[in-house]
Amino acid sequence: MRFVKAVFLLLVLAAVAIGAYAYHAVQLSREPYKGYPGNEVFFTVPRGASGTRVGSKLEDEGIIRDRRIFVAALRLRGETDRIQAGEYRFSGPVSMLEVIDRLIAGDVYTFPVTIPEGLTLRETAENLAAQNLGDADVFLELFDEASSISDLDPDAWNLEGYLFPTTYHFTRGVEPSEIARALVAQFREVLDQKRRDRAAELGMTIREVVTLASIVEKETGSAPERPLIASVFWNRLNRGMALASDPTLIYALKLEGRFDGNLRRSDLEMDSPFNSYRRTGLPPSPIASPGHASIDAVLEPAESDYLYFVSKNDGTHHFSRTYGEHQAAVREYQIEYFRRRRNGGGGS
């Protein structure tokens, strides 16, 4: 009888000890902890790593206090095999349970990469290279391959116009090929079925939509103006008039390495399919990557009978219906404006 009582007492004591340890472990798993020096630490989970291995590395890096509690928590939650590979960033104290949640959710570290609207293919490559994401020539080689867009534009010979401008979030060490795929994938997402159907209603191919949108993009940085700018070009196209757009001529000069920041009267005679002063209709391909607003402006242009516009030198334009009105606007907003500036009278 005494033996039975002794065993029972030992079992009770063991249960109490286990319960006390379990309570302690639960408390530790909920307490914020930071055991590494500095403000942040980057932690990489290799593909296929076990929970035990990850826990050991987390403890070694000072992200968690006790690897045994980490592994036990994973097992209790049934998530031993659900840790996502990738690089994670930890900054400041964080509880073990929060660490587990982030690893299971795959909350990997990313950084923003912004591609401005209106960049050419080459300028996009240079922009990415300037952000230390790869060599510009590597990006140019990737951008010269058009197979990723051939179903939407069978005539595309490169990705000009199809590298969608927006802010992306990439992981560190991202490959240039992955970046190129992301830019095209975003374009395809924007050119959804609704927009493709609208292009078909207008009798336009995707290539024509993007080409006209790229011209609108380069003509104005004012979002409210874009539908009006698009209406001018639509009106000109419908009348068989030349688009007479400076950005198309600048693009032609850039292709030949001849643009120095200035357009000269002699440039207007340049023999190029991109010279919209000499050629009617649209250029043969986009001249830059247009954003949402410019694409939608082409698909839903404003209703107007404007045929001309001229810069007011404040980021907006003056629109005219007749050539006579346009000449008067050019005198006011260009000739007189710059004359006053030369004479020290300012632009007002």
GROMACS .gro file of C-alpha atoms in nm:
model
  348
    1MET     CA    1   0.000   0.000   0.000
    2ARG     CA    2   0.286   0.231   0.085
    3PHE     CA    3   0.443   0.153  -0.253
    4VAL     CA    4   0.122   0.247  -0.435
    5LYS     CA    5   0.101   0.572  -0.240
    6ALA     CA    6   0.463   0.650  -0.324
    7VAL     CA    7   0.409   0.587  -0.695
    8PHE     CA    8   0.093   0.798  -0.689
    9LEU     CA    9   0.280   1.080  -0.518
   10LEU     CA   10   0.557   1.063  -0.776
   11LEU     CA   11   0.303   1.077  -1.057
   12VAL     CA   12   0.134   1.377  -0.899
   13LEU     CA   13   0.468   1.552  -0.858
   14ALA     CA   14   0.562   1.470  -1.218
   15ALA     CA   15   0.228   1.603  -1.341
   16VAL     CA   16   0.279   1.921  -1.141
   17ALA     CA   17   0.631   1.959  -1.279
   18ILE     CA   18   0.513   1.900  -1.635
   19GLY     CA   19   0.228   2.143  -1.587
   20ALA     CA   20   0.462   2.404  -1.441
   21TYR     CA   21   0.703   2.360  -1.733
   22ALA     CA   22   0.420   2.374  -1.985
   23TYR     CA   23   0.289   2.692  -1.823
   24HIS     CA   24   0.640   2.838  -1.830
   25ALA     CA   25   0.684   2.737  -2.194
   26VAL     CA   26   0.353   2.898  -2.292
   27GLN     CA   27   0.452   3.219  -2.117
   28LEU     CA   28   0.792   3.223  -2.290
   29SER     CA   29   0.629   3.164  -2.631
   30ARG     CA   30   0.413   3.474  -2.581
   31GLU     CA   31   0.679   3.708  -2.448
   32PRO     CA   32   0.848   3.944  -2.697
   33TYR     CA   33   1.216   3.860  -2.733
   34LYS     CA   34   1.518   4.011  -2.909
   35GLY     CA   35   1.850   3.840  -2.858
   36TYR     CA   36   2.047   3.979  -3.154
   37PRO     CA   37   2.256   4.298  -3.168
   38GLY     CA   38   2.161   4.586  -3.394
   39ASN     CA   39   1.820   4.698  -3.511
   40GLU     CA   40   1.737   4.413  -3.747
   41VAL     CA   41   1.834   4.069  -3.861
   42PHE     CA   42   1.766   3.884  -4.186
   43PHE     CA   43   1.688   3.516  -4.156
   44THR     CA   44   1.674   3.270  -4.446
   45VAL     CA   45   1.470   2.950  -4.437
   46PRO     CA   46   1.618   2.704  -4.690
   47ARG     CA   47   1.375   2.515  -4.907
   48GLY     CA   48   1.280   2.184  -4.738
   49ALA     CA   49   1.429   2.274  -4.399
   50SER     CA   50   1.281   2.087  -4.102
   51GLY     CA   51   1.117   2.260  -3.808
   52THR     CA   52   1.399   2.138  -3.581
   53ARG     CA   53   1.666   2.284  -3.809
   54VAL     CA   54   1.480   2.615  -3.841
   55GLY     CA   55   1.433   2.634  -3.465
   56SER     CA   56   1.804   2.579  -3.405
   57LYS     CA   57   1.897   2.854  -3.651
   58LEU     CA   58   1.641   3.093  -3.501
   59GLU     CA   59   1.788   3.041  -3.154
   60ASP     CA   60   2.143   3.081  -3.285
   61GLU     CA   61   2.046   3.410  -3.450
   62GLY     CA   62   1.884   3.539  -3.130
   63ILE     CA   63   1.535   3.559  -3.279
   64ILE     CA   64   1.380   3.309  -3.035
   65ARG     CA   65   1.484   3.211  -2.683
   66ASP     CA   66   1.441   2.832  -2.686
   67ARG     CA   67   1.442   2.599  -2.988
   68ARG     CA   68   1.274   2.318  -2.790
   69ILE     CA   69   0.968   2.531  -2.717
   70PHE     CA   70   0.960   2.638  -3.084
   71VAL     CA   71   0.956   2.276  -3.206
   72ALA     CA   72   0.697   2.177  -2.943
   73ALA     CA   73   0.472   2.466  -3.047
   74LEU     CA   74   0.496   2.363  -3.412
   75ARG     CA   75   0.398   2.006  -3.325
   76LEU     CA   76   0.108   2.109  -3.107
   77ARG     CA   77  -0.023   2.328  -3.388
   78GLY     CA   78   0.030   2.055  -3.647
   79GLU     CA   79   0.247   2.287  -3.857
   80THR     CA   80   0.584   2.116  -3.850
   81ASP     CA   81   0.596   2.089  -4.232
   82ARG     CA   82   0.427   2.419  -4.316
   83ILE     CA   83   0.719   2.661  -4.276
   84GLN     CA   84   0.768   2.862  -4.596
   85ALA     CA   85   1.113   2.902  -4.752
   86GLY     CA   86   1.247   3.251  -4.809
   87GLU     CA   87   1.416   3.546  -4.644
   88TYR     CA   88   1.255   3.708  -4.340
   89ARG     CA   89   1.335   4.037  -4.170
   90PHE     CA   90   1.298   4.078  -3.795
   91SER     CA   91   1.334   4.415  -3.626
   92GLY     CA   92   1.269   4.462  -3.257
   93PRO     CA   93   1.128   4.223  -2.998
   94VAL     CA   94   0.879   3.966  -3.127
   95SER     CA   95   0.716   3.668  -2.958
   96MET     CA   96   0.789   3.311  -3.064
   97LEU     CA   97   0.426   3.263  -3.167
   98GLU     CA   98   0.451   3.568  -3.393
   99VAL     CA   99   0.769   3.425  -3.546
  100ILE     CA  100   0.585   3.099  -3.618
  101ASP     CA  101   0.289   3.284  -3.767
  102ARG     CA  102   0.518   3.476  -4.004
  103LEU     CA  103   0.706   3.165  -4.111
  104ILE     CA  104   0.385   2.972  -4.177
  105ALA     CA  105   0.228   3.263  -4.367
  106GLY     CA  106   0.541   3.307  -4.582
  107ASP     CA  107   0.570   3.673  -4.482
  108VAL     CA  108   0.906   3.706  -4.658
  109TYR     CA  109   1.101   4.030  -4.684
  110THR     CA  110   1.047   4.237  -4.998
  111PHE     CA  111   1.157   4.583  -5.107
  112PRO     CA  112   0.980   4.830  -5.336
  113VAL     CA  113   1.093   4.890  -5.695
  114THR     CA  114   0.921   5.172  -5.884
  115ILE     CA  115   0.904   5.190  -6.263
  116PRO     CA  116   0.785   5.540  -6.361
  117GLU     CA  117   0.528   5.587  -6.634
  118GLY     CA  118   0.647   5.682  -6.980
  119LEU     CA  119   0.987   5.511  -6.985
  120THR     CA  120   1.115   5.347  -7.299
  121LEU     CA  121   1.239   4.992  -7.298
  122ARG     CA  122   1.600   5.111  -7.273
  123GLU     CA  123   1.518   5.362  -7.000
  124THR     CA  124   1.343   5.089  -6.802
  125ALA     CA  125   1.655   4.871  -6.823
  126GLU     CA  126   1.870   5.162  -6.707
  127ASN     CA  127   1.626   5.240  -6.424
  128LEU     CA  128   1.644   4.882  -6.295
  129ALA     CA  129   2.022   4.879  -6.324
  130ALA     CA  130   2.039   5.206  -6.128
  131GLN     CA  131   1.848   5.032  -5.849
  132ASN     CA  132   2.118   4.760  -5.843
  133LEU     CA  133   1.883   4.492  -5.970
  134GLY     CA  134   2.103   4.374  -6.253
  135ASP     CA  135   2.302   4.481  -6.556
  136ALA     CA  136   2.123   4.707  -6.805
  137ASP     CA  137   2.244   4.497  -7.100
  138VAL     CA  138   2.100   4.183  -6.940
  139PHE     CA  139   1.764   4.353  -6.904
  140LEU     CA  140   1.781   4.479  -7.263
  141GLU     CA  141   1.842   4.125  -7.386
  142LEU     CA  142   1.539   4.003  -7.189
  143PHE     CA  143   1.324   4.291  -7.313
  144ASP     CA  144   1.413   4.212  -7.675
  145GLU     CA  145   1.233   3.877  -7.645
  146ALA     CA  146   0.863   3.925  -7.724
  147SER     CA  147   0.727   3.571  -7.686
  148SER     CA  148   0.566   3.653  -7.349
  149ILE     CA  149   0.332   3.899  -7.520
  150SER     CA  150   0.292   3.736  -7.862
  151ASP     CA  151  -0.062   3.611  -7.793
  152LEU     CA  152  -0.177   3.971  -7.736
  153ASP     CA  153   0.048   4.128  -7.998
  154PRO     CA  154   0.164   3.880  -8.263
  155ASP     CA  155   0.359   4.156  -8.440
  156ALA     CA  156   0.565   4.260  -8.136
  157TRP     CA  157   0.939   4.234  -8.192
  158ASN     CA  158   1.027   4.342  -7.837
  159LEU     CA  159   0.854   4.442  -7.513
  160GLU     CA  160   0.840   4.816  -7.580
  161GLY     CA  161   0.517   4.942  -7.423
  162TYR     CA  162   0.448   4.619  -7.236
  163LEU     CA  163   0.669   4.672  -6.928
  164PHE     CA  164   0.399   4.806  -6.703
  165PRO     CA  165   0.494   5.107  -6.489
  166THR     CA  166   0.404   5.077  -6.121
  167THR     CA  167   0.564   4.991  -5.785
  168TYR     CA  168   0.663   4.628  -5.744
  169HIS     CA  169   0.786   4.437  -5.440
  170PHE     CA  170   1.070   4.191  -5.494
  171THR     CA  171   1.275   3.968  -5.268
  172ARG     CA  172   1.647   4.023  -5.234
  173GLY     CA  173   1.850   3.839  -5.495
  174VAL     CA  174   1.564   3.842  -5.746
  175GLU     CA  175   1.677   3.740  -6.094
  176PRO     CA  176   1.642   3.987  -6.387
  177SER     CA  177   1.433   3.728  -6.572
  178GLU     CA  178   1.185   3.720  -6.284
  179ILE     CA  179   1.162   4.100  -6.290
  180ALA     CA  180   1.095   4.098  -6.665
  181ARG     CA  181   0.820   3.839  -6.617
  182ALA     CA  182   0.663   4.046  -6.340
  183LEU     CA  183   0.650   4.362  -6.552
  184VAL     CA  184   0.481   4.181  -6.840
  185ALA     CA  185   0.247   3.992  -6.606
  186GLN     CA  186   0.131   4.321  -6.458
  187PHE     CA  187   0.061   4.458  -6.806
  188ARG     CA  188  -0.146   4.151  -6.886
  189GLU     CA  189  -0.341   4.197  -6.562
  190VAL     CA  190  -0.416   4.560  -6.647
  191LEU     CA  191  -0.518   4.476  -7.003
  192ASP     CA  192  -0.796   4.257  -6.868
  193GLN     CA  193  -1.081   4.110  -7.069
  194LYS     CA  194  -1.297   4.418  -7.020
  195ARG     CA  195  -1.032   4.644  -7.173
  196ARG     CA  196  -0.962   4.396  -7.452
  197ASP     CA  197  -1.333   4.383  -7.534
  198ARG     CA  198  -1.346   4.763  -7.540
  199ALA     CA  199  -1.049   4.773  -7.779
  200ALA     CA  200  -1.234   4.531  -8.008
  201GLU     CA  201  -1.542   4.756  -7.997
  202LEU     CA  202  -1.324   5.044  -8.116
  203GLY     CA  203  -1.175   4.831  -8.393
  204MET     CA  204  -0.829   4.850  -8.239
  205THR     CA  205  -0.568   4.585  -8.176
  206ILE     CA  206  -0.392   4.573  -7.839
  207ARG     CA  207  -0.080   4.700  -8.016
  208GLU     CA  208  -0.270   5.004  -8.148
  209VAL     CA  209  -0.418   5.079  -7.807
  210VAL     CA  210  -0.079   5.065  -7.637
  211THR     CA  211   0.086   5.267  -7.913
  212LEU     CA  212  -0.166   5.549  -7.888
  213ALA     CA  213  -0.164   5.531  -7.509
  214SER     CA  214   0.216   5.563  -7.508
  215ILE     CA  215   0.187   5.885  -7.709
  216VAL     CA  216  -0.077   6.022  -7.470
  217GLU     CA  217   0.150   5.927  -7.179
  218LYS     CA  218   0.440   6.123  -7.322
  219GLU     CA  219   0.232   6.426  -7.417
  220THR     CA  220   0.102   6.513  -7.069
  221GLY     CA  221   0.166   6.442  -6.705
  222SER     CA  222  -0.177   6.576  -6.611
  223ALA     CA  223  -0.416   6.288  -6.547
  224PRO     CA  224  -0.734   6.494  -6.599
  225GLU     CA  225  -0.606   6.602  -6.942
  226ARG     CA  226  -0.534   6.258  -7.080
  227PRO     CA  227  -0.888   6.187  -7.212
  228LEU     CA  228  -0.879   6.526  -7.392
  229ILE     CA  229  -0.535   6.459  -7.538
  230ALA     CA  230  -0.660   6.119  -7.653
  231SER     CA  231  -0.966   6.283  -7.812
  232VAL     CA  232  -0.741   6.512  -8.018
  233PHE     CA  233  -0.549   6.216  -8.156
  234TRP     CA  234  -0.867   6.020  -8.219
  235ASN     CA  235  -1.010   6.319  -8.409
  236ARG     CA  236  -0.693   6.348  -8.615
  237LEU     CA  237  -0.688   5.976  -8.695
  238ASN     CA  238  -1.052   5.984  -8.801
  239ARG     CA  239  -0.982   6.276  -9.036
  240GLY     CA  240  -0.669   6.122  -9.184
  241MET     CA  241  -0.450   6.396  -9.036
  242ALA     CA  242  -0.095   6.344  -8.916
  243LEU     CA  243  -0.069   6.310  -8.538
  244ALA     CA  244   0.218   6.562  -8.538
  245SER     CA  245   0.338   6.449  -8.195
  246ASP     CA  246   0.681   6.560  -8.074
  247PRO     CA  247   0.733   6.248  -7.854
  248THR     CA  248   0.715   6.019  -8.160
  249LEU     CA  249   0.985   6.220  -8.334
  250ILE     CA  250   1.197   6.226  -8.019
  251TYR     CA  251   1.164   5.848  -8.001
  252ALA     CA  252   1.282   5.819  -8.362
  253LEU     CA  253   1.585   6.034  -8.284
  254LYS     CA  254   1.662   5.830  -7.973
  255LEU     CA  255   1.657   5.508  -8.177
  256GLU     CA  256   1.934   5.656  -8.391
  257GLY     CA  257   2.120   5.802  -8.094
  258ARG     CA  258   2.068   6.154  -8.225
  259PHE     CA  259   1.849   6.318  -7.961
  260ASP     CA  260   2.035   6.577  -7.751
  261GLY     CA  261   1.737   6.720  -7.565
  262ASN     CA  262   1.631   6.961  -7.839
  263LEU     CA  263   1.404   6.933  -8.142
  264ARG     CA  264   1.509   7.130  -8.448
  265ARG     CA  265   1.304   7.232  -8.749
  266SER     CA  266   1.522   7.011  -8.965
  267ASP     CA  267   1.425   6.711  -8.753
  268LEU     CA  268   1.067   6.743  -8.876
  269GLU     CA  269   1.185   6.612  -9.214
  270MET     CA  270   1.340   6.299  -9.066
  271ASP     CA  271   1.252   5.990  -9.268
  272SER     CA  272   1.125   5.751  -9.002
  273PRO     CA  273   0.804   5.554  -8.950
  274PHE     CA  274   0.798   5.715  -8.603
  275ASN     CA  275   0.796   6.068  -8.745
  276SER     CA  276   0.428   6.149  -8.704
  277TYR     CA  277   0.475   6.485  -8.875
  278ARG     CA  278   0.548   6.314  -9.207
  279ARG     CA  279   0.347   5.993  -9.166
  280THR     CA  280  -0.025   5.964  -9.107
  281GLY     CA  281  -0.176   5.699  -8.881
  282LEU     CA  282  -0.012   5.544  -8.579
  283PRO     CA  283   0.361   5.469  -8.549
  284PRO     CA  284   0.452   5.103  -8.598
  285SER     CA  285   0.489   5.031  -8.226
  286PRO     CA  286   0.461   5.190  -7.880
  287ILE     CA  287   0.717   5.458  -7.792
  288ALA     CA  288   0.708   5.405  -7.413
  289SER     CA  289   0.523   5.219  -7.139
  290PRO     CA  290   0.186   5.384  -7.066
  291GLY     CA  291   0.013   5.367  -6.728
  292HIS     CA  292  -0.349   5.295  -6.635
  293ALA     CA  293  -0.475   5.647  -6.700
  294SER     CA  294  -0.334   5.675  -7.051
  295ILE     CA  295  -0.462   5.333  -7.155
  296ASP     CA  296  -0.809   5.413  -7.025
  297ALA     CA  297  -0.798   5.757  -7.190
  298VAL     CA  298  -0.750   5.590  -7.527
  299LEU     CA  299  -1.028   5.340  -7.463
  300GLU     CA  300  -1.264   5.605  -7.323
  301PRO     CA  301  -1.157   5.939  -7.476
  302ALA     CA  302  -1.336   6.263  -7.398
  303GLU     CA  303  -1.599   6.383  -7.643
  304SER     CA  304  -1.454   6.686  -7.818
  305ASP     CA  305  -1.396   6.844  -8.155
  306TYR     CA  306  -1.047   6.961  -8.066
  307LEU     CA  307  -0.775   6.908  -8.324
  308TYR     CA  308  -0.484   7.094  -8.164
  309PHE     CA  309  -0.324   7.157  -7.828
  310VAL     CA  310  -0.025   7.357  -7.706
  311SER     CA  311   0.160   7.357  -7.376
  312LYS     CA  312   0.078   7.638  -7.133
  313ASN     CA  313   0.413   7.576  -6.959
  314ASP     CA  314   0.244   7.489  -6.632
  315GLY     CA  315   0.194   7.116  -6.691
  316THR     CA  316  -0.135   7.165  -6.879
  317HIS     CA  317  -0.239   7.248  -7.235
  318HIS     CA  318  -0.463   7.485  -7.427
  319PHE     CA  319  -0.694   7.306  -7.671
  320SER     CA  320  -0.816   7.449  -8.004
  321ARG     CA  321  -1.069   7.348  -8.267
  322THR     CA  322  -0.921   7.532  -8.567
  323TYR     CA  323  -0.571   7.599  -8.692
  324GLY     CA  324  -0.631   7.972  -8.656
  325GLU     CA  325  -0.719   7.930  -8.288
  326HIS     CA  326  -0.416   7.710  -8.246
  327GLN     CA  327  -0.183   7.970  -8.399
  328ALA     CA  328  -0.317   8.233  -8.160
  329ALA     CA  329  -0.259   7.996  -7.865
  330VAL     CA  330   0.095   7.922  -7.984
  331ARG     CA  331   0.169   8.297  -7.996
  332GLU     CA  332   0.029   8.345  -7.644
  333TYR     CA  333   0.166   8.040  -7.466
  334GLN     CA  334   0.491   7.987  -7.655
  335ILE     CA  335   0.621   8.287  -7.850
  336GLU     CA  336   0.505   8.560  -7.610
  337TYR     CA  337   0.571   8.349  -7.302
  338PHE     CA  338   0.937   8.293  -7.388
  339ARG     CA  339   0.978   8.650  -7.512
  340ARG     CA  340   0.868   8.776  -7.172
  341ARG     CA  341   1.106   8.536  -6.999
  342ARG     CA  342   1.399   8.653  -7.214
  343ASN     CA  343   1.314   9.012  -7.127
  344GLY     CA  344   1.308   8.934  -6.759
  345GLY     CA  345   0.934   8.966  -6.725
  346GLY     CA  346   0.873   8.610  -6.607
  347GLY     CA  347   0.624   8.374  -6.759
  348SER     CA  348   0.308   8.552  -6.652
   0.00000   0.00000   0.00000
